[in-house]
Coordinates of C-alpha atoms in Angstrom, one line a residue:
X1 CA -10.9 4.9 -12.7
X2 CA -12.6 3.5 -9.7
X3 CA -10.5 0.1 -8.7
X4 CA -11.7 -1.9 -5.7
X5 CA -9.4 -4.2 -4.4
X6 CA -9.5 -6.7 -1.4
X7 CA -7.4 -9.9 -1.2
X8 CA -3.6 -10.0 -3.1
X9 CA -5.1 -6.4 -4.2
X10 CA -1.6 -4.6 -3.2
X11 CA 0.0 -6.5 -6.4
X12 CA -3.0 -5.1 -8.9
X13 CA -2.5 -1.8 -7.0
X14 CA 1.7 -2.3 -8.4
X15 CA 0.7 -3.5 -11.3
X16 CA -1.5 -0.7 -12.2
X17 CA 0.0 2.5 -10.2
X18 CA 1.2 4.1 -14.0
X19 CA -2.4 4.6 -14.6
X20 CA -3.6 6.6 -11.5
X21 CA -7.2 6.1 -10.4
X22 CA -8.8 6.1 -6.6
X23 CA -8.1 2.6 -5.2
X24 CA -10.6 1.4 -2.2
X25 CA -9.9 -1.1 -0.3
X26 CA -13.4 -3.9 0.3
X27 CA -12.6 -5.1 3.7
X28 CA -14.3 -7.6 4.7
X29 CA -14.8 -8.7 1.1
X30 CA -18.8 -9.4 1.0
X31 CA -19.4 -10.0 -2.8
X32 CA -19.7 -7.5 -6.2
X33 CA -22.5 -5.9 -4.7
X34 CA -20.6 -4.5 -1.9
X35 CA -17.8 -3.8 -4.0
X36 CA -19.5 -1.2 -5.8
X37 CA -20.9 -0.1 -3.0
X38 CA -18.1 0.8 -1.9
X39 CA -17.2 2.6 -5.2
X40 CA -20.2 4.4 -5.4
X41 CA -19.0 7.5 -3.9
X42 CA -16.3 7.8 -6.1
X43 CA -18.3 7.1 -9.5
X44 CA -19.2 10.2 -11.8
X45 CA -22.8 10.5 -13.4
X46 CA -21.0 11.9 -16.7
X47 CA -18.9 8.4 -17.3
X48 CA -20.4 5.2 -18.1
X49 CA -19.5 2.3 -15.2
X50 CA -18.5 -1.2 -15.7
X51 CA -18.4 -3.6 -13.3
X52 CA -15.5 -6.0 -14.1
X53 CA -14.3 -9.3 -11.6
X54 CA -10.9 -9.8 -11.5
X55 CA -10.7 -13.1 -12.9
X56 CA -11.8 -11.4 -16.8
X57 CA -8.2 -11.0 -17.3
X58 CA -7.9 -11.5 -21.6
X59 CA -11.0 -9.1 -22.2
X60 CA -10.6 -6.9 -24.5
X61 CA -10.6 -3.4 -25.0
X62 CA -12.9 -3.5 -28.1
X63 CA -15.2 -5.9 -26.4
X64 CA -15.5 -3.6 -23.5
X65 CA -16.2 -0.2 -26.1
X66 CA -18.7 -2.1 -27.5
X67 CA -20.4 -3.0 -24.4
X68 CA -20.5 0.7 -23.6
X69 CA -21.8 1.9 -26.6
X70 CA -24.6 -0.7 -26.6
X71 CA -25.6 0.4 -23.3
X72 CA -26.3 4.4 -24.4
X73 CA -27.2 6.0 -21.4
X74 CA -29.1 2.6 -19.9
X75 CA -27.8 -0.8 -19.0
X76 CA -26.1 -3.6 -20.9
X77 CA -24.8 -6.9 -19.6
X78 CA -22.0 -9.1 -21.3
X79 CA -22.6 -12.8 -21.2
X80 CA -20.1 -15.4 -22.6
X81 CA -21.1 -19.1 -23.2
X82 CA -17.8 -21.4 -22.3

């Protein structure tokens, strides 16, 4: 696990420590795209990647096993309608 973190990060980073991971830091903070830029390094080919924001606290595990088994070994995008 791959965890980028930038502003209040250091509570996510307590909140989380039990389940290990690389943490990197996205200072200054200049969007998603940079985020993963800035996890790219640490990504590995043989593990799917999902980008998630932080503020998609109440999604599920399921929802997220389906969105990796819909993508295969391609891409696949979760949408909501509010």
């Amino acid at each position: 696990m791959c965890v980028v973190y930038g502003h209040g990060g250091e509570a996510v980073r307590e909140a989380l420590r039990d389940y290990g991971g690389i943490w990197v830091r996205q200072e200054p903070q200049l969007g998603t795209g940079h985020a993963v830029m800035q996890a790219a390094p640490h990504l590995d080919e043989r593990w799917p990647t999902l980008v998630l924001y932080g503020d998609v606290p109440l999604i599920r595990v399921q929802t997220l096993k389906r969105l990796v088994e819909s993508a295969g070994k391609g891409l696949a995008v979760l949408t909501a309608v509010l």
